[in-house]
CSV table of C-alpha atoms in Angstrom, one decimal:
chain,number,residue,atom,x,y,z
A,565,MET,CA,69.7,60.6,66.2
A,566,VAL,CA,72.2,63.2,67.6
A,567,ALA,CA,70.4,66.3,68.7
A,568,LYS,CA,70.9,69.8,67.3
A,569,ARG,CA,72.7,71.8,70.0
A,570,ILE,CA,71.9,75.2,71.5
A,571,ILE,CA,75.0,77.0,72.7
A,572,PRO,CA,75.0,80.2,74.7
A,573,CYS,CA,78.3,82.1,74.3
A,574,LEU,CA,79.7,84.1,77.2
A,575,ASP,CA,82.3,86.8,76.6
A,576,VAL,CA,84.4,87.0,79.8
A,577,ARG,CA,86.5,89.8,81.2
A,578,ASP,CA,87.9,89.7,84.6
A,579,GLY,CA,85.6,86.9,85.7
A,580,HIS,CA,82.4,88.6,84.5
A,581,VAL,CA,80.3,88.0,81.4
A,582,VAL,CA,80.2,91.2,79.4
A,583,LYS,CA,78.4,92.2,76.2
A,584,GLY,CA,78.9,95.2,73.9
A,585,ILE,CA,75.7,97.1,73.4
A,586,ASN,CA,75.2,99.4,70.5
A,587,PHE,CA,78.9,100.5,70.4
A,588,GLU,CA,78.5,102.1,73.8
A,589,GLY,CA,81.1,99.8,75.3
A,590,LEU,CA,80.9,96.7,77.5
A,591,ARG,CA,78.1,96.1,79.9
A,592,GLU,CA,78.5,93.5,82.6
A,593,VAL,CA,75.7,91.0,82.5
A,594,GLY,CA,76.7,88.5,85.3
A,595,ASP,CA,79.1,86.2,87.0
A,596,ALA,CA,80.7,83.7,84.6
A,597,VAL,CA,80.3,80.6,86.8
A,598,GLU,CA,76.8,81.4,88.0
A,599,MET,CA,75.5,82.2,84.5
A,600,GLY,CA,77.0,79.0,83.1
A,601,VAL,CA,75.4,76.9,85.8
A,602,ARG,CA,72.0,78.6,85.2
A,603,TYR,CA,72.2,78.0,81.4
A,604,GLY,CA,73.0,74.3,82.1
A,605,GLU,CA,70.0,74.0,84.3
A,606,GLU,CA,67.8,75.7,81.7
A,607,GLY,CA,68.8,73.1,79.1
A,608,ALA,CA,71.8,74.6,77.2
A,609,ASP,CA,73.6,71.7,75.5
A,610,GLU,CA,77.1,73.2,75.7
A,611,LEU,CA,78.6,76.5,76.6
A,612,VAL,CA,81.3,78.6,75.0
A,613,TYR,CA,83.4,81.0,77.1
A,614,LEU,CA,85.5,83.5,75.2
A,615,ASP,CA,88.3,85.3,77.1
A,616,ILE,CA,88.3,88.9,75.9
A,617,SER,CA,90.9,90.0,78.4
A,618,ALA,CA,93.0,93.0,77.6
A,619,SER,CA,96.2,92.0,79.5
A,620,GLN,CA,98.4,89.0,80.4
A,621,GLU,CA,97.4,89.6,84.0
A,622,GLU,CA,93.7,89.1,83.2
A,623,ARG,CA,94.5,86.0,81.0
A,624,ARG,CA,96.0,84.2,84.1
A,625,THR,CA,92.7,84.9,85.9
A,626,PHE,CA,90.9,83.3,83.1
A,627,VAL,CA,92.6,79.9,83.6
A,628,GLU,CA,91.6,80.0,87.2
A,629,LEU,CA,88.1,80.8,86.2
A,630,VAL,CA,88.0,77.8,83.8
A,631,SER,CA,88.8,75.5,86.7
A,632,ARG,CA,86.0,77.0,88.8
A,633,ILE,CA,83.6,76.6,85.8
A,634,ALA,CA,84.7,73.0,85.3
A,635,LEU,CA,84.1,72.1,89.0
A,636,ARG,CA,80.5,73.4,88.8
A,637,LEU,CA,79.3,72.5,85.2
A,638,ASN,CA,77.9,69.1,84.4
A,639,ILE,CA,77.7,69.7,80.6
A,640,PRO,CA,80.5,70.2,78.1
A,641,PHE,CA,82.1,73.6,77.6
A,642,THR,CA,84.5,75.2,75.2
A,643,VAL,CA,87.0,78.0,75.9
A,644,GLY,CA,88.7,80.3,73.5
A,645,GLY,CA,90.4,83.7,73.2
A,646,GLY,CA,94.1,84.2,72.9
A,647,ILE,CA,95.2,80.6,72.4
A,648,ARG,CA,98.5,80.8,70.5
A,649,THR,CA,100.4,77.6,71.4
A,650,VAL,CA,99.9,74.0,72.3
A,651,ASP,CA,100.9,75.0,75.8
A,652,ASP,CA,98.1,77.6,76.0
A,653,ALA,CA,95.7,74.8,75.0
A,654,ALA,CA,97.2,72.4,77.5
A,655,ARG,CA,96.7,74.8,80.4
A,656,LEU,CA,93.0,75.1,79.6
A,657,LEU,CA,92.6,71.3,79.2
A,658,ASP,CA,94.3,70.8,82.6
A,659,ALA,CA,91.9,73.4,84.1
A,660,GLY,CA,89.0,71.2,82.8
A,661,ALA,CA,87.9,72.6,79.5
A,662,ASP,CA,86.4,70.0,77.2
A,663,LYS,CA,87.3,71.9,74.0
A,664,ILE,CA,89.3,74.9,72.9
A,665,THR,CA,88.7,77.3,70.0
A,666,VAL,CA,91.5,78.7,67.9
A,667,ASN,CA,91.0,81.5,65.4
A,668,SER,CA,93.6,84.2,64.6
A,669,ALA,CA,96.5,82.0,65.7
A,670,ALA,CA,95.4,79.2,63.3
A,671,LEU,CA,95.2,81.7,60.4
A,672,ALA,CA,98.8,82.8,61.3
A,673,ASP,CA,100.0,79.3,61.7
A,674,PRO,CA,97.6,76.6,60.3
A,675,ALA,CA,99.8,73.8,61.6
A,676,LEU,CA,98.8,74.8,65.2
A,677,ILE,CA,95.5,72.9,64.6
A,678,SER,CA,97.3,69.7,63.7
A,679,ARG,CA,99.6,70.1,66.7
A,680,ILE,CA,96.8,70.5,69.2
A,681,ALA,CA,94.6,67.8,67.6
A,682,GLY,CA,97.6,65.4,67.4
A,683,ARG,CA,98.3,65.8,71.1
A,684,TYR,CA,94.7,65.9,72.5
A,685,GLY,CA,92.4,64.6,69.7
A,686,SER,CA,90.2,66.3,67.2
A,687,GLN,CA,87.3,66.4,69.6
A,688,PHE,CA,89.2,69.0,71.6
A,689,VAL,CA,89.8,71.5,68.8
A,690,VAL,CA,87.1,73.8,67.5
A,691,CYS,CA,88.3,76.2,64.8
A,692,ALA,CA,86.5,79.5,64.8
A,693,ILE,CA,86.3,81.4,61.5
A,694,ASP,CA,85.1,85.0,61.4
A,695,ALA,CA,84.4,85.9,57.8
A,696,LYS,CA,82.9,88.7,55.8
A,697,ARG,CA,81.9,89.1,52.2
A,698,ILE,CA,84.1,91.5,50.2
A,699,ASP,CA,83.2,91.9,46.5
A,700,GLY,CA,81.2,88.7,46.5
A,701,VAL,CA,83.9,86.6,48.2
A,702,TRP,CA,83.8,85.4,51.8
A,703,ARG,CA,87.1,86.1,53.4
A,704,ALA,CA,88.4,85.1,56.8
A,705,THR,CA,89.1,88.0,59.2
A,706,THR,CA,90.8,88.6,62.5
A,707,HIS,CA,90.5,91.2,65.3
A,708,GLY,CA,86.7,91.1,65.4
A,709,GLY,CA,86.3,91.4,61.6
A,710,THR,CA,88.5,94.5,61.3
A,711,ARG,CA,91.5,92.8,59.6
A,712,LEU,CA,91.0,90.9,56.4
A,713,THR,CA,93.2,87.9,55.6
A,714,ASP,CA,93.8,86.4,52.1
A,715,ARG,CA,92.0,83.2,53.1
A,716,GLU,CA,88.8,82.4,51.4
A,717,LEU,CA,86.1,80.9,53.7
A,718,TYR,CA,85.3,77.6,51.9
A,719,SER,CA,88.8,76.6,51.2
A,720,TRP,CA,90.0,77.6,54.7
A,721,ALA,CA,87.2,75.6,56.2
A,722,SER,CA,88.2,72.5,54.2
A,723,GLU,CA,91.8,73.0,55.2
A,724,VAL,CA,90.9,73.3,58.8
A,725,GLU,CA,89.0,70.0,58.6
A,726,GLU,CA,92.0,68.4,56.8
A,727,ARG,CA,94.3,69.6,59.6
A,728,GLY,CA,92.2,67.8,62.2
A,729,ALA,CA,89.8,70.3,63.7
A,730,GLY,CA,86.8,68.5,65.2
A,731,GLU,CA,84.2,71.2,64.6
A,732,ILE,CA,84.0,74.6,62.9
A,733,LEU,CA,82.4,77.6,64.5
A,734,PHE,CA,81.6,80.1,61.7
A,735,THR,CA,80.6,83.6,62.4
A,736,SER,CA,79.4,85.9,59.6
A,737,MET,CA,80.8,89.3,60.6
A,738,ASP,CA,78.2,90.8,58.2
A,739,HIS,CA,75.4,89.3,60.3
A,740,ASP,CA,76.9,89.4,63.8
A,741,GLY,CA,75.1,91.8,66.1
A,742,THR,CA,72.4,92.6,63.6
A,743,LYS,CA,69.8,90.3,65.0
A,744,ALA,CA,68.5,89.9,61.4
A,745,GLY,CA,69.1,86.2,61.1
A,746,TYR,CA,72.0,83.9,60.3
A,747,ALA,CA,73.7,83.7,56.9
A,748,CYS,CA,71.8,80.5,56.1
A,749,GLU,CA,72.9,79.9,52.5
A,750,VAL,CA,76.6,80.1,53.6
A,751,TYR,CA,76.0,77.6,56.4
A,752,ALA,CA,74.2,75.2,54.1
A,753,ARG,CA,77.0,75.4,51.6
A,754,LEU,CA,79.6,74.9,54.3
A,755,ALA,CA,77.7,72.0,55.8
A,756,ASP,CA,77.6,70.2,52.4
A,757,ARG,CA,81.4,70.5,52.1
A,758,LEU,CA,82.3,69.4,55.6
A,759,ARG,CA,82.3,66.1,57.3
A,760,ILE,CA,82.7,67.6,60.8
A,761,PRO,CA,80.0,69.4,62.7
A,762,LEU,CA,79.3,73.1,62.0
A,763,ILE,CA,78.3,75.6,64.7
A,764,ALA,CA,76.4,78.7,63.4
A,765,SER,CA,77.1,82.1,65.1
A,766,GLY,CA,76.1,85.7,64.3
A,767,GLY,CA,72.7,87.2,63.7
A,768,ALA,CA,70.3,85.4,65.9
A,769,GLY,CA,67.4,87.7,66.7
A,770,SER,CA,64.5,85.3,67.2
A,771,ALA,CA,63.7,81.7,67.8
A,772,GLU,CA,62.7,81.6,64.1
A,773,ASP,CA,66.2,82.5,63.1
A,774,ILE,CA,67.6,79.6,65.1
A,775,ALA,CA,65.0,77.2,63.6
A,776,GLU,CA,66.1,78.4,60.1
A,777,VAL,CA,69.8,77.9,60.5
A,778,LEU,CA,69.3,74.4,62.0
A,779,THR,CA,67.1,73.4,59.0
A,780,THR,CA,67.7,75.2,55.8
A,781,GLY,CA,71.1,76.3,57.1
A,782,LYS,CA,72.0,72.6,57.9
A,783,ALA,CA,74.0,73.7,60.9
A,784,ASP,CA,74.5,71.1,63.7
A,785,ALA,CA,74.4,73.7,66.4
A,786,ALA,CA,73.4,77.4,66.9
A,787,LEU,CA,75.4,79.7,69.1
A,788,ALA,CA,74.1,83.0,70.4
A,789,ALA,CA,74.8,85.5,73.2
A,790,SER,CA,72.6,88.5,73.8
A,791,ILE,CA,69.3,86.9,73.0
A,792,PHE,CA,70.0,84.5,75.9
A,793,HIS,CA,71.8,87.0,78.3
A,794,PHE,CA,69.0,89.5,78.2
A,795,GLY,CA,66.3,86.9,78.6
A,796,GLU,CA,64.8,87.7,75.2
A,797,ILE,CA,64.5,84.0,74.4
A,798,PRO,CA,64.5,81.6,77.4
A,799,ILE,CA,66.2,78.3,76.4
A,800,PRO,CA,63.3,76.1,77.5
A,801,GLU,CA,60.9,78.1,75.4
A,802,LEU,CA,63.2,78.0,72.4
A,803,LYS,CA,63.6,74.3,72.6
A,804,ARG,CA,59.9,73.7,72.8
A,805,MET,CA,59.4,75.8,69.7
A,806,LEU,CA,62.2,73.9,67.9
A,807,ARG,CA,60.7,70.6,68.9
A,808,SER,CA,57.3,71.7,67.6
A,809,ARG,CA,59.0,72.2,64.2
A,810,ASN,CA,60.2,68.6,64.4
A,811,ILE,CA,63.8,69.7,65.0
A,812,ASN,CA,65.5,67.1,67.1
A,813,VAL,CA,66.5,68.9,70.3
A,814,ARG,CA,67.2,67.6,73.9
A,815,ILE,CA,64.5,68.6,76.3
B,802,MET,CA,85.9,55.6,98.1
B,803,THR,CA,86.5,55.3,94.3
B,804,ALA,CA,89.9,54.6,92.7
B,805,ILE,CA,90.3,56.5,89.5
B,806,VAL,CA,92.8,54.7,87.4
B,807,ASP,CA,95.5,57.2,86.4
B,808,TYR,CA,97.3,55.9,83.4
B,809,ASP,CA,97.9,59.0,81.3
B,810,SER,CA,94.7,58.4,79.3
B,811,GLY,CA,93.9,62.0,78.5
B,812,ASN,CA,91.8,64.5,80.4
B,813,ILE,CA,90.5,63.0,83.7
B,814,ARG,CA,89.7,66.3,85.3
B,815,SER,CA,86.0,66.2,84.4
B,816,VAL,CA,85.7,62.7,86.0
B,817,VAL,CA,87.4,64.1,89.1
B,818,ASN,CA,85.1,67.1,89.1
B,819,ALA,CA,82.0,65.0,88.8
B,820,LEU,CA,83.0,62.9,91.9
B,821,GLU,CA,83.7,66.2,93.7
B,822,ARG,CA,80.2,67.4,92.9
B,823,LEU,CA,78.7,64.2,94.2
B,824,GLY,CA,80.8,64.5,97.4
B,825,GLU,CA,82.5,61.1,96.7
B,826,ASP,CA,86.0,60.4,98.1
B,827,TYR,CA,88.4,59.3,95.4
B,828,VAL,CA,92.0,58.6,94.8
B,829,LEU,CA,93.9,59.0,91.5
B,830,THR,CA,96.2,56.1,91.3
B,831,ALA,CA,98.2,53.7,89.1
B,832,ASP,CA,99.2,51.5,92.1
B,833,PRO,CA,97.8,48.0,91.7
B,834,ALA,CA,97.5,47.5,95.4
B,835,VAL,CA,95.4,50.6,95.9
B,836,ILE,CA,93.2,49.8,92.9
B,837,ALA,CA,92.7,46.2,94.1
B,838,ALA,CA,91.6,47.4,97.6
B,839,ALA,CA,89.3,50.2,96.5
B,840,PRO,CA,85.5,49.6,97.0
B,841,ARG,CA,84.9,50.9,93.4
B,842,VAL,CA,87.1,51.5,90.4
B,843,LEU,CA,86.7,54.0,87.6
B,844,LEU,CA,88.6,53.6,84.3
B,845,PRO,CA,88.4,56.8,82.3
B,846,GLY,CA,89.8,57.2,78.8
B,847,VAL,CA,90.0,59.8,76.0
B,848,GLY,CA,91.6,59.5,72.6
B,849,ASN,CA,93.1,56.5,70.9
B,850,ALA,CA,92.2,53.0,72.2
B,851,ALA,CA,95.5,51.4,71.1
B,852,GLU,CA,97.5,54.0,72.9
B,853,ALA,CA,95.3,53.8,76.0
B,854,VAL,CA,95.5,50.0,76.3
B,855,SER,CA,99.3,50.0,75.8
B,856,LYS,CA,99.7,52.7,78.5
B,857,LEU,CA,97.6,50.5,80.8
B,858,ARG,CA,99.8,47.5,80.0
B,859,ALA,CA,103.0,49.5,80.4
B,860,ARG,CA,102.0,50.3,83.9
B,861,GLY,CA,101.4,46.6,84.6
B,862,LEU,CA,97.7,47.2,85.3
B,863,GLU,CA,96.1,44.6,83.1
B,864,PRO,CA,96.3,41.7,85.6
B,865,VAL,CA,94.8,43.8,88.5
B,866,ILE,CA,92.0,45.2,86.3
B,867,ARG,CA,91.1,41.6,85.2
B,868,ARG,CA,91.0,40.3,88.8
B,869,LEU,CA,88.7,43.0,90.3
B,870,ARG,CA,85.5,41.8,92.0
B,871,GLN,CA,84.2,45.2,93.1
B,872,PRO,CA,82.2,47.4,90.7
B,873,VAL,CA,84.3,48.8,87.8
B,874,LEU,CA,83.1,51.5,85.4
B,875,GLY,CA,84.9,52.1,82.1
B,876,ILE,CA,84.0,55.4,80.5
B,877,CYS,CA,84.4,56.0,76.7
B,878,VAL,CA,87.8,54.7,75.6
B,879,GLY,CA,88.0,53.2,79.1
B,880,MET,CA,85.0,51.0,78.1
B,881,GLN,CA,86.3,50.2,74.6
B,882,ILE,CA,89.6,48.8,76.0
B,883,LEU,CA,87.5,46.4,78.1
B,884,CYS,CA,86.1,44.9,74.8
B,885,ARG,CA,87.8,42.2,72.8
B,886,ASP,CA,89.5,44.4,70.3
B,887,SER,CA,89.2,47.6,68.3
B,888,GLU,CA,89.7,48.6,64.7
B,889,GLU,CA,91.5,51.7,66.0
B,890,ASP,CA,95.1,50.8,65.2
B,891,ASP,CA,94.2,47.1,65.8
B,892,ALA,CA,94.1,47.5,69.5
B,893,GLN,CA,93.8,44.2,71.5
B,894,GLY,CA,91.5,44.9,74.5
B,895,LEU,CA,91.1,43.0,77.8
B,896,GLY,CA,88.2,41.0,76.4
B,897,ILE,CA,85.9,41.4,79.4
B,898,PHE,CA,83.0,42.5,77.2
B,899,ASP,CA,82.3,40.1,74.4
B,900,THR,CA,82.2,42.5,71.5
B,901,HIS,CA,84.4,44.2,68.9
B,902,VAL,CA,84.9,48.0,68.5
B,903,ARG,CA,84.5,49.3,64.9
B,904,ARG,CA,84.8,52.6,63.1
B,905,PHE,CA,81.6,54.3,62.2
B,906,PRO,CA,81.1,54.2,58.4
B,907,ALA,CA,81.2,57.4,56.4
B,908,ASP,CA,77.6,58.6,56.2
B,909,PRO,CA,76.6,62.1,55.0
B,910,GLU,CA,73.6,62.0,57.4
B,911,ALA,CA,75.6,60.9,60.4
B,912,LYS,CA,78.8,62.8,61.0
B,913,VAL,CA,81.9,61.2,62.5
B,914,PRO,CA,82.9,61.6,65.3
B,915,HIS,CA,79.4,61.0,66.8
B,916,MET,CA,79.5,64.2,68.9
B,917,GLY,CA,76.7,65.6,71.1
B,918,TRP,CA,73.6,64.5,72.9
B,919,ASN,CA,71.8,61.4,71.9
B,920,ARG,CA,69.2,59.1,73.5
B,921,LEU,CA,69.6,55.8,75.3
B,922,GLU,CA,67.3,53.0,74.5
B,923,ASN,CA,66.7,49.4,75.8
B,924,LEU,CA,68.0,50.2,79.3
B,925,GLU,CA,68.5,47.1,81.4
B,926,SER,CA,70.9,47.6,84.3
B,927,LYS,CA,70.9,48.9,87.8
B,928,LEU,CA,73.5,51.4,86.6
B,929,LEU,CA,70.8,53.0,84.5
B,930,ARG,CA,67.9,52.8,86.9
B,931,ASP,CA,65.5,55.7,87.8
B,932,LEU,CA,66.2,57.7,84.7
B,933,PRO,CA,63.7,59.5,82.4
B,934,PRO,CA,62.5,57.5,79.5
B,935,GLN,CA,65.0,57.4,76.6
B,936,PRO,CA,67.4,59.7,78.5
B,937,TRP,CA,69.7,62.1,76.7
B,938,VAL,CA,73.4,61.6,77.3
B,939,TYR,CA,76.6,63.2,75.8
B,940,PHE,CA,78.8,61.3,73.4
B,941,VAL,CA,82.1,62.0,71.7
B,942,HIS,CA,83.5,59.0,69.7
B,943,GLY,CA,84.5,57.8,66.3
B,944,TYR,CA,84.4,54.1,67.1
B,945,TYR,CA,81.6,52.0,68.6
B,946,ALA,CA,81.1,48.7,70.4
B,947,GLY,CA,78.8,46.4,68.6
B,948,LEU,CA,75.7,44.9,70.1
B,949,CYS,CA,76.2,41.7,72.2
B,950,PRO,CA,74.8,39.8,75.1
B,951,ASP,CA,76.5,42.3,77.5
B,952,THR,CA,74.7,45.3,76.0
B,953,VAL,CA,72.6,47.0,78.6
B,954,ALA,CA,71.7,50.2,76.6
B,955,THR,CA,71.7,51.0,72.9
B,956,CYS,CA,72.0,54.2,70.9
B,957,THR,CA,71.6,54.9,67.2
B,958,HIS,CA,73.8,57.1,65.0
B,959,GLY,CA,72.9,57.1,61.3
B,960,ALA,CA,72.4,53.5,60.3
B,961,VAL,CA,74.4,52.0,63.2
B,962,ARG,CA,72.8,50.8,66.5
B,963,PHE,CA,75.6,50.3,69.0
B,964,SER,CA,76.2,49.5,72.6
B,965,ALA,CA,75.9,52.7,74.6
B,966,ALA,CA,76.4,50.7,77.9
B,967,LEU,CA,77.8,47.3,78.6
B,968,LYS,CA,77.8,45.1,81.7
B,969,TYR,CA,79.5,41.8,82.5
B,970,GLU,CA,79.4,40.6,86.1
B,971,ASN,CA,80.9,43.5,88.1
B,972,TYR,CA,82.2,45.3,85.1
B,973,TYR,CA,80.3,48.2,83.6
B,974,GLY,CA,81.0,50.5,80.7
B,975,THR,CA,79.5,53.6,79.1
B,976,GLN,CA,80.4,54.8,75.7
B,977,PHE,CA,78.9,58.2,76.7
B,978,HIS,CA,80.3,60.6,79.3
B,979,PRO,CA,78.2,60.5,82.4
B,980,GLU,CA,80.4,63.2,83.9
B,981,LYS,CA,79.2,65.6,81.0
B,982,SER,CA,75.6,64.4,80.7
B,983,GLY,CA,73.9,66.9,83.0
B,984,ASP,CA,71.5,65.6,85.7
B,985,THR,CA,71.0,62.2,83.9
B,986,GLY,CA,74.8,61.7,84.0
B,987,GLU,CA,75.0,62.6,87.7
B,988,LYS,CA,72.2,60.1,88.4
B,989,ILE,CA,74.1,57.4,86.5
B,990,LEU,CA,77.3,58.1,88.5
B,991,GLN,CA,75.3,58.1,91.7
B,992,ASN,CA,73.9,54.7,90.7
B,993,PHE,CA,77.4,53.4,90.2
B,994,LEU,CA,78.5,54.7,93.6
B,995,HIS,CA,75.6,52.7,95.1
B,996,LEU,CA,75.8,49.4,93.2
């Protein structure tokens, strides 16, 4: 049986992994390549690198960084942030990324998903959806949850699948950063509707939360950032705990 | 020295990087003479099997691939096109491995594509020696090669048990991606380099 995956997420700016702490701005937590290699050695199943560059200049550095990551890592990795065109995706593929994520650009132009999947295969395209609940309706957002779109989460997820995305990475903006657990009911409902794998993101505060989203939440993978970066939950320990709950993980 | 067959079969960067990490000399080539003379040949492949095999034929590489006597390793779609045929757009393969490639059935408990880490079982090849028991490797595929006398490792996805690795004489194939399978994958590639 295919294992449930544990995926550290690394936000990258200017070659460094950064993390916003309590609205006090970005703190540098390490070198992007070295951190990735270490997570790989510790048993991470995949990695996600998100480019949060502020300028075109920095974006060019990111492509170079992707090729350095690809040279060192012996597990799959996904990259995202600022991908607007098939050519953007192609540059990252050529640099050695195994998958890319699209988010805002797919909302603006849903056919982008089909174009990238048509060229490089569905396995290469992860569609990220950031949604929040407004008056009882989950709506897709852009710009880190600050801009609402008129897309409703469940129908957008189904459309994304129809258009050829290979996986969906759903972040609940209501849970992201709270460390109070994932939006498990929403994941379970999404997983029931989708035939493609679902990656859960946003809200992990404990190993228990991760166990929960992989069981009752029916997610195929759990993604988290700060609990890994700050050593709160070492991956080997997390995986032993998940295994003890009869969750199928790679150890 | 390993010849990596360069036939526009999708992303081969990760295979190249894996050989770099192992310190192996390699050449990316579609030249039949270079391929024929190489001590080892790696046949990567990502995407659609029918497209991959027609690209291989368009470059006139089918005869040279068939005649190789040195170790050959087909990875993923590179393995599938060495099988008899594939349900993916009715691709006709090279028929080196005596099996058919079929689409995974729809199964709510086993998503398609089969993507992620899964375990190898029933290992029986020098390619797969000195690995941990039931080793984990990384798969991404929607079609699988059926079990056959050439099967040298199996894997199970949902109700389907399939060939995770194949071997016939000097030809080897892995459905999984050794170049993305962590230390286990590196060991398998190293085994290939020392066959």
